[in-house]
Short mmCIF file of C-alpha atoms in Angstrom, two decimals:
data_model
loop_
_atom_site.label_atom_id
_atom_site.label_comp_id
_atom_site.label_asym_id
_atom_site.label_seq_id
_atom_site.Cartn_x
_atom_site.Cartn_y
_atom_site.Cartn_z
CA UNK A 1171 10.28 18.44 34.62
CA UNK A 1172 9.53 21.29 36.96
CA UNK A 1173 6.67 22.67 39.06
CA UNK A 1174 5.20 26.02 37.94
CA UNK A 1175 2.24 28.20 38.87
CA UNK A 1176 -0.63 27.53 36.48
CA UNK A 1177 -0.78 31.20 35.43
CA UNK A 1178 2.86 30.90 34.34
CA UNK A 1179 2.47 27.63 32.44
CA UNK A 1180 1.57 29.06 29.01
CA UNK A 1181 3.79 27.50 26.36
CA UNK A 1182 4.87 24.62 28.59
CA UNK A 1183 4.21 20.92 27.95
CA UNK A 1184 2.11 18.93 30.44
CA UNK A 1185 3.82 15.88 31.93
CA UNK A 1186 0.64 13.88 32.63
CA UNK A 1187 -3.12 13.76 31.97
CA UNK A 1188 -5.33 16.13 33.96
CA UNK A 1189 -8.79 14.81 34.82
CA UNK A 1190 -11.99 16.81 35.08
CA UNK A 1191 -14.84 15.36 37.13
CA UNK A 1192 -18.39 16.65 36.69
CA UNK A 1193 -20.71 14.36 38.74
CA UNK A 1194 -23.15 12.52 36.51
CA UNK A 1195 -21.65 14.07 33.38
CA UNK A 1196 -18.01 13.18 32.86
CA UNK A 1197 -14.83 11.89 34.38
CA UNK A 1198 -12.16 12.15 31.74
CA UNK A 1199 -8.91 13.87 30.89
CA UNK A 1200 -9.60 17.48 30.04
CA UNK A 1201 -5.97 17.85 28.96
CA UNK A 1202 -3.72 15.02 27.82
CA UNK A 1203 -0.07 14.44 28.54
CA UNK A 1204 1.93 16.40 26.02
CA UNK A 1205 -0.60 19.22 25.68
CA UNK A 1206 0.99 22.63 25.22
CA UNK A 1207 -0.72 25.00 27.65
CA UNK A 1208 -2.44 28.02 26.06
CA UNK A 1209 -3.77 31.21 27.63
CA UNK A 1210 -7.37 30.04 27.22
CA UNK A 1211 -6.59 26.87 29.22
CA UNK A 1212 -5.75 28.73 32.43
CA UNK A 1213 -9.37 29.24 33.67
CA UNK A 1214 -10.18 25.59 32.95
CA UNK A 1215 -7.12 24.39 34.83
CA UNK A 1216 -7.92 26.56 37.81
CA UNK A 1217 -11.53 25.34 37.78
CA UNK A 1218 -10.38 21.75 38.31
CA UNK A 1219 -8.19 22.78 41.21
CA UNK A 1220 -4.84 22.93 39.44
CA UNK A 1221 -3.01 25.96 40.79
CA UNK A 1222 0.36 24.35 40.03
CA UNK A 1223 1.42 22.09 37.21
CA UNK A 1224 4.27 19.71 36.46
CA UNK A 1225 5.63 20.67 33.05
CA UNK A 1226 8.65 19.89 30.94
CA UNK A 1227 11.24 22.60 31.16
CA UNK A 1228 11.65 24.64 28.00
CA UNK A 1229 14.81 23.71 26.14
CA UNK A 1230 15.70 25.10 22.72
CA UNK A 1231 17.51 21.86 21.92
CA UNK A 1232 14.30 19.82 22.31
CA UNK A 1233 11.14 19.38 20.24
CA UNK A 1234 7.63 18.58 21.43
CA UNK A 1235 6.32 15.15 20.36
CA UNK A 1236 3.86 16.74 17.92
CA UNK A 1237 6.68 18.68 16.27
CA UNK A 1238 8.67 15.49 15.92
CA UNK A 1239 5.68 13.65 14.50
CA UNK A 1240 5.26 16.41 11.91
CA UNK A 1241 8.84 15.82 10.76
CA UNK A 1242 8.10 12.09 10.41
CA UNK A 1243 4.98 12.98 8.43
CA UNK A 1244 6.97 15.16 6.05
CA UNK A 1245 9.54 12.41 5.50
CA UNK A 1246 6.85 9.80 4.87
CA UNK A 1247 4.02 11.45 2.93
CA UNK A 1248 4.25 10.97 -0.82
CA UNK A 1249 1.71 11.10 -3.62
CA UNK A 1250 -1.96 10.24 -3.03
CA UNK A 1251 -1.68 10.32 0.76
CA UNK A 1252 -3.21 12.75 3.26
CA UNK A 1253 -2.37 13.25 6.93
CA UNK A 1254 -4.39 13.56 10.10
CA UNK A 1255 -3.64 16.31 12.58
CA UNK A 1256 -1.02 15.38 15.20
CA UNK A 1257 -2.46 14.05 18.45
CA UNK A 1258 -0.38 12.98 21.41
CA UNK A 1259 2.65 12.75 19.17
CA UNK A 1260 0.96 10.58 16.55
CA UNK A 1261 0.00 11.22 12.91
CA UNK A 1262 -1.74 8.81 10.55
CA UNK A 1263 -1.63 8.73 6.74
CA UNK A 1264 -4.73 7.86 4.72
CA UNK A 1265 -5.07 7.10 1.04
CA UNK A 1266 -6.73 9.53 -1.34
CA UNK A 1267 -7.20 6.83 -4.02
CA UNK A 1268 -7.50 3.07 -4.32
CA UNK A 1269 -4.16 1.72 -5.44
CA UNK A 1270 -0.90 0.01 -4.54
CA UNK A 1271 1.09 1.09 -1.49
CA UNK A 1272 4.77 1.58 -2.33
CA UNK A 1273 7.38 1.74 0.43
CA UNK A 1274 11.08 2.50 0.39
CA UNK A 1275 11.81 -0.37 2.75
CA UNK A 1276 15.48 0.49 3.21
CA UNK A 1277 14.63 4.01 4.35
CA UNK A 1278 11.78 2.79 6.58
CA UNK A 1279 14.14 0.43 8.40
CA UNK A 1280 16.75 3.19 8.68
CA UNK A 1281 14.27 5.54 10.35
CA UNK A 1282 12.95 2.90 12.74
CA UNK A 1283 16.54 2.02 13.65
CA UNK A 1284 17.22 5.55 14.91
CA UNK A 1285 15.38 4.95 18.18
CA UNK A 1286 12.77 7.14 19.95
CA UNK A 1287 10.69 7.36 16.74
CA UNK A 1288 8.57 4.86 14.85
CA UNK A 1289 6.68 4.47 11.58
CA UNK A 1290 4.34 1.50 11.08
CA UNK A 1291 2.74 0.76 7.72
CA UNK A 1292 0.53 -1.69 5.91
CA UNK A 1293 2.46 -4.22 3.83
CA UNK A 1294 4.08 -2.67 0.79
CA UNK A 1295 3.04 -3.58 -2.78
CA UNK A 1296 -0.44 -4.46 -1.50
CA UNK A 1297 -3.86 -3.17 -2.52
CA UNK A 1298 -5.12 -0.31 -0.37
CA UNK A 1299 -8.57 1.27 -0.58
CA UNK A 1300 -9.46 4.95 -0.71
CA UNK A 1301 -9.59 6.57 2.77
CA UNK A 1302 -7.78 3.59 4.33
CA UNK A 1303 -5.21 4.30 7.05
CA UNK A 1304 -1.95 2.87 5.72
CA UNK A 1305 0.65 4.30 8.08
CA UNK A 1306 1.01 5.66 11.58
CA UNK A 1307 4.01 7.46 13.04
CA UNK A 1308 4.92 8.93 16.37
CA UNK A 1309 7.70 10.12 18.63
CA UNK A 1310 8.07 7.74 21.57
CA UNK A 1311 9.01 10.18 24.37
CA UNK A 1312 7.10 13.35 25.19
CA UNK A 1313 9.96 15.51 23.91
CA UNK A 1314 12.82 14.62 21.62
CA UNK A 1315 16.13 16.27 20.85
CA UNK A 1316 16.53 18.27 17.65
CA UNK A 1317 19.80 16.42 17.11
CA UNK A 1318 17.96 13.10 17.09
CA UNK A 1319 15.42 14.36 14.54
CA UNK A 1320 18.25 15.63 12.36
CA UNK A 1321 19.67 12.09 12.31
CA UNK A 1322 16.22 10.78 11.36
CA UNK A 1323 16.07 13.25 8.48
CA UNK A 1324 19.50 12.16 7.27
CA UNK A 1325 18.42 8.52 7.37
CA UNK A 1326 15.28 9.29 5.35
CA UNK A 1327 16.92 11.19 2.52
CA UNK A 1328 15.08 13.62 0.25
CA UNK A 1329 12.32 11.48 -1.28
CA UNK A 1330 9.13 10.51 0.64
CA UNK A 1331 9.27 6.89 1.72
CA UNK A 1332 5.56 6.21 1.08
CA UNK A 1333 3.28 6.72 -1.90
CA UNK A 1334 0.21 5.15 -3.47
CA UNK A 1335 0.09 4.29 -7.17
CA UNK A 1336 -3.53 4.61 -8.36
CA UNK A 1337 -5.20 1.77 -10.23
CA UNK A 1338 -5.92 2.53 -13.87
CA UNK A 1339 -9.13 1.55 -15.71
CA UNK A 1340 -7.37 -0.85 -18.06
CA UNK A 1341 -8.99 -2.66 -20.98
CA UNK A 1342 -8.53 -6.41 -20.57
CA UNK A 1343 -8.90 -9.60 -22.58
CA UNK A 1344 -9.60 -13.07 -21.17
CA UNK A 1345 -8.57 -16.06 -23.29
CA UNK A 1346 -9.83 -19.36 -21.88
CA UNK A 1347 -7.99 -22.37 -23.30
CA UNK A 1348 -8.93 -26.03 -23.14
CA UNK A 1349 -10.45 -28.56 -25.50
CA UNK A 1350 -13.04 -29.50 -22.88
CA UNK A 1351 -14.64 -26.05 -22.94
CA UNK A 1352 -13.86 -25.30 -26.61
CA UNK A 1353 -15.75 -28.44 -27.66
CA UNK A 1354 -18.58 -27.83 -25.23
CA UNK A 1355 -17.95 -30.81 -22.98
CA UNK A 1356 -18.01 -28.59 -19.89
CA UNK A 1357 -19.06 -25.02 -19.18
CA UNK A 1358 -16.45 -22.28 -18.93
CA UNK A 1359 -16.53 -21.27 -15.26
CA UNK A 1360 -13.04 -19.72 -15.31
CA UNK A 1361 -13.82 -16.58 -17.32
CA UNK A 1362 -16.54 -15.26 -14.97
CA UNK A 1363 -14.22 -15.57 -11.97
CA UNK A 1364 -11.40 -13.67 -13.66
CA UNK A 1365 -13.79 -11.05 -15.00
CA UNK A 1366 -15.18 -10.51 -11.52
CA UNK A 1367 -11.71 -9.88 -10.11
CA UNK A 1368 -10.89 -7.45 -12.91
CA UNK A 1369 -14.09 -5.41 -12.77
CA UNK A 1370 -13.96 -5.22 -8.97
CA UNK A 1371 -10.75 -3.22 -9.38
CA UNK A 1372 -12.16 -0.95 -12.07
CA UNK A 1373 -10.89 -2.73 -15.19
CA UNK A 1374 -13.03 -3.30 -18.28
CA UNK A 1375 -13.15 -6.65 -20.09
CA UNK A 1376 -13.35 -5.87 -23.81
CA UNK A 1377 -12.58 -9.32 -25.21
CA UNK A 1378 -13.53 -12.87 -24.16
CA UNK A 1379 -12.50 -15.91 -26.20
CA UNK A 1380 -12.58 -19.69 -25.78
CA UNK A 1381 -9.71 -21.50 -27.51
CA UNK A 1382 -8.65 -25.08 -28.17
CA UNK A 1383 -5.36 -26.49 -26.87
CA UNK A 1384 -3.43 -25.17 -29.86
CA UNK A 1385 -0.41 -23.03 -29.07
CA UNK A 1386 -0.27 -21.37 -32.48
CA UNK A 1387 -3.92 -20.30 -32.29
CA UNK A 1388 -3.46 -19.06 -28.74
CA UNK A 1389 -0.41 -17.01 -29.77
CA UNK A 1390 -2.37 -15.53 -32.66
CA UNK A 1391 -5.32 -14.63 -30.42
CA UNK A 1392 -3.11 -13.01 -27.78
CA UNK A 1393 -1.54 -10.75 -30.40
CA UNK A 1394 -4.95 -10.03 -31.94
CA UNK A 1395 -6.38 -9.03 -28.55
CA UNK A 1396 -3.48 -6.63 -28.05
CA UNK A 1397 -4.04 -5.10 -31.49
CA UNK A 1398 -7.71 -4.62 -30.58
CA UNK A 1399 -6.71 -2.54 -27.57
CA UNK A 1400 -6.21 -4.96 -24.69
CA UNK A 1401 -3.87 -3.51 -22.05
CA UNK A 1402 -3.81 -6.72 -20.00
CA UNK A 1403 -4.27 -10.24 -21.36
CA UNK A 1404 -5.25 -13.08 -19.03
CA UNK A 1405 -4.87 -16.62 -20.37
CA UNK A 1406 -6.66 -19.28 -18.34
CA UNK A 1407 -6.05 -23.01 -18.41
CA UNK A 1408 -3.30 -25.06 -20.02
CA UNK A 1409 -0.72 -24.07 -17.40
CA UNK A 1410 0.42 -27.45 -16.07
CA UNK A 1411 3.05 -29.84 -17.44
CA UNK A 1412 0.62 -32.11 -19.29
CA UNK A 1413 1.39 -32.59 -23.02
CA UNK A 1414 -1.83 -30.81 -24.03
CA UNK A 1415 -1.17 -27.76 -21.82
CA UNK A 1416 0.49 -25.34 -24.20
CA UNK A 1417 -0.40 -21.91 -22.85
CA UNK A 1418 3.15 -21.09 -21.58
CA UNK A 1419 4.54 -21.93 -25.03
CA UNK A 1420 1.88 -19.79 -26.70
CA UNK A 1421 2.71 -16.79 -24.51
CA UNK A 1422 6.44 -17.19 -25.10
CA UNK A 1423 5.91 -17.32 -28.87
CA UNK A 1424 4.27 -13.89 -28.87
CA UNK A 1425 7.72 -12.48 -28.18
CA UNK A 1426 6.68 -11.34 -24.71
CA UNK A 1427 9.41 -11.03 -22.09
CA UNK A 1428 8.90 -13.91 -19.65
CA UNK A 1429 9.47 -12.70 -16.10
CA UNK A 1430 8.71 -16.04 -14.48
CA UNK A 1431 6.89 -19.29 -15.12
CA UNK A 1432 6.19 -20.37 -11.56
CA UNK A 1433 5.90 -18.49 -8.26
CA UNK A 1434 6.52 -19.52 -4.62
CA UNK A 1435 2.87 -19.01 -3.71
CA UNK A 1436 0.20 -21.57 -2.89
CA UNK A 1437 -2.34 -21.56 -4.42
CA UNK A 1438 -0.74 -20.33 -7.63
CA UNK A 1439 2.61 -22.08 -8.16
CA UNK A 1440 2.06 -22.46 -11.94
CA UNK A 1441 1.48 -18.74 -12.51
CA UNK A 1442 3.21 -17.15 -15.51
CA UNK A 1443 4.03 -13.44 -15.75
CA UNK A 1444 5.26 -11.78 -18.93
CA UNK A 1445 5.34 -8.34 -20.52
CA UNK A 1446 4.69 -7.70 -24.21
CA UNK A 1447 6.44 -4.62 -25.59
CA UNK A 1448 4.23 -3.08 -28.27
CA UNK A 1449 5.76 -0.49 -30.60
CA UNK A 1450 3.65 2.64 -30.92
CA UNK A 1451 3.27 4.83 -33.99
CA UNK A 1452 5.22 7.60 -32.26
CA UNK A 1453 8.18 5.29 -31.65
CA UNK A 1454 7.47 4.70 -27.97
CA UNK A 1455 6.71 1.34 -26.36
CA UNK A 1456 3.53 0.30 -24.55
CA UNK A 1457 4.14 -2.47 -22.05
CA UNK A 1458 1.26 -4.94 -21.78
CA UNK A 1459 1.17 -7.66 -19.13
CA UNK A 1460 0.28 -11.12 -20.43
CA UNK A 1461 -0.36 -13.64 -17.66
CA UNK A 1462 -1.05 -17.35 -17.54
CA UNK A 1463 -3.45 -18.28 -14.74
CA UNK A 1464 -3.41 -21.77 -13.19
CA UNK A 1465 -6.63 -23.60 -12.39
CA UNK A 1466 -6.58 -22.64 -8.70
CA UNK A 1467 -7.64 -19.09 -9.63
CA UNK A 1468 -10.98 -20.55 -10.69
CA UNK A 1469 -11.89 -22.03 -7.29
CA UNK A 1470 -9.62 -20.64 -4.55
CA UNK A 1471 -10.75 -17.42 -2.86
CA UNK A 1472 -7.28 -15.88 -2.90
CA UNK A 1473 -4.27 -16.84 -5.02
CA UNK A 1474 -1.13 -15.40 -6.60
CA UNK A 1475 -3.39 -13.55 -9.07
CA UNK A 1476 -4.94 -11.48 -6.26
CA UNK A 1477 -1.45 -10.59 -5.02
CA UNK A 1478 -0.10 -9.47 -8.40
CA UNK A 1479 -3.20 -8.05 -10.12
CA UNK A 1480 -3.29 -4.66 -8.33
CA UNK A 1481 0.28 -3.99 -9.41
CA UNK A 1482 -0.51 -4.90 -13.00
CA UNK A 1483 -3.43 -2.46 -12.99
CA UNK A 1484 -1.27 0.29 -11.45
CA UNK A 1485 1.50 -0.06 -14.08
CA UNK A 1486 3.88 -1.12 -11.33
CA UNK A 1487 6.43 -3.50 -12.92
CA UNK A 1488 6.91 -6.78 -11.07
CA UNK A 1489 10.44 -8.14 -11.10
CA UNK A 1490 11.48 -11.79 -10.78
CA UNK A 1491 13.21 -11.02 -7.47
CA UNK A 1492 9.93 -9.65 -6.10
CA UNK A 1493 8.07 -12.82 -7.07
CA UNK A 1494 10.83 -14.90 -5.46
CA UNK A 1495 10.44 -12.89 -2.24
CA UNK A 1496 6.76 -13.88 -2.02
CA UNK A 1497 7.79 -17.26 -0.64
CA UNK A 1498 7.77 -15.84 2.89
CA UNK A 1499 4.04 -15.43 3.52
CA UNK A 1500 3.27 -17.14 0.23
CA UNK A 1501 1.28 -19.96 1.80
CA UNK A 1502 -2.04 -18.26 1.32
#
């Protein structure tokens, strides 16, 4: 840094905060560290007694922190995200829709491994609400070399590392299985819980059925619900290893692709995820999630269903490896 006359400081970067004191009114920084001095600032600076300033020396090989932050913003900002204006080398990204935050984790780690820059985000694959801040990025020093930012750009590649997949207003069916509710011995308290979770995220329940512990009937009803327009089928009950619990068999017999029966999440270990591939008249396929929900979904505030549901509603395929990775942090 160097010392310059205030009148000659235009275009230079301040090295520290400059405080303005007006008795009984304010005592605060009138200009923050990193501020680029403009012509209009000169009278204000002189009025607070600053006839000389410490500034960073101009160097064509260096970038101001705000310029560096703007590069990080460009590398990060994908679909359905908007950015705040840079301030003190920091930019935040907010969501434009409610949806699922997707992150290229490999690229994020590569950028954060470059040094002198950082990007922090909410957890990937999680539900984020409209207007929520989901990422913040900044350059650590006040100025940063262009060479360093070029390395950051190389690490990031050409595709934005963050995006939000919007939730879709899917039509859903809930099939509650169990002889105890089918025969009226107890009241079905499972369906209202599942319906509440679905409608909270904008889905519409178009079909509700109560079925006996009969795998063939359950298979038939799953397929019928799909033919009637269900884009997500939730089967409740019958998910344990008891002889009368036949929901996993019923789902398998629909021909659906079983991704996993079981997940390393508590509550929710007996969760089943599958995808039914429905042939369309135009020759294309429509992929419809069919899930088996264990009893914990009925009484626990948060379970595996809350983790996976946003992705199902955003048409974001869930792989077996991703379910397996839920073990870390899966003790809900």
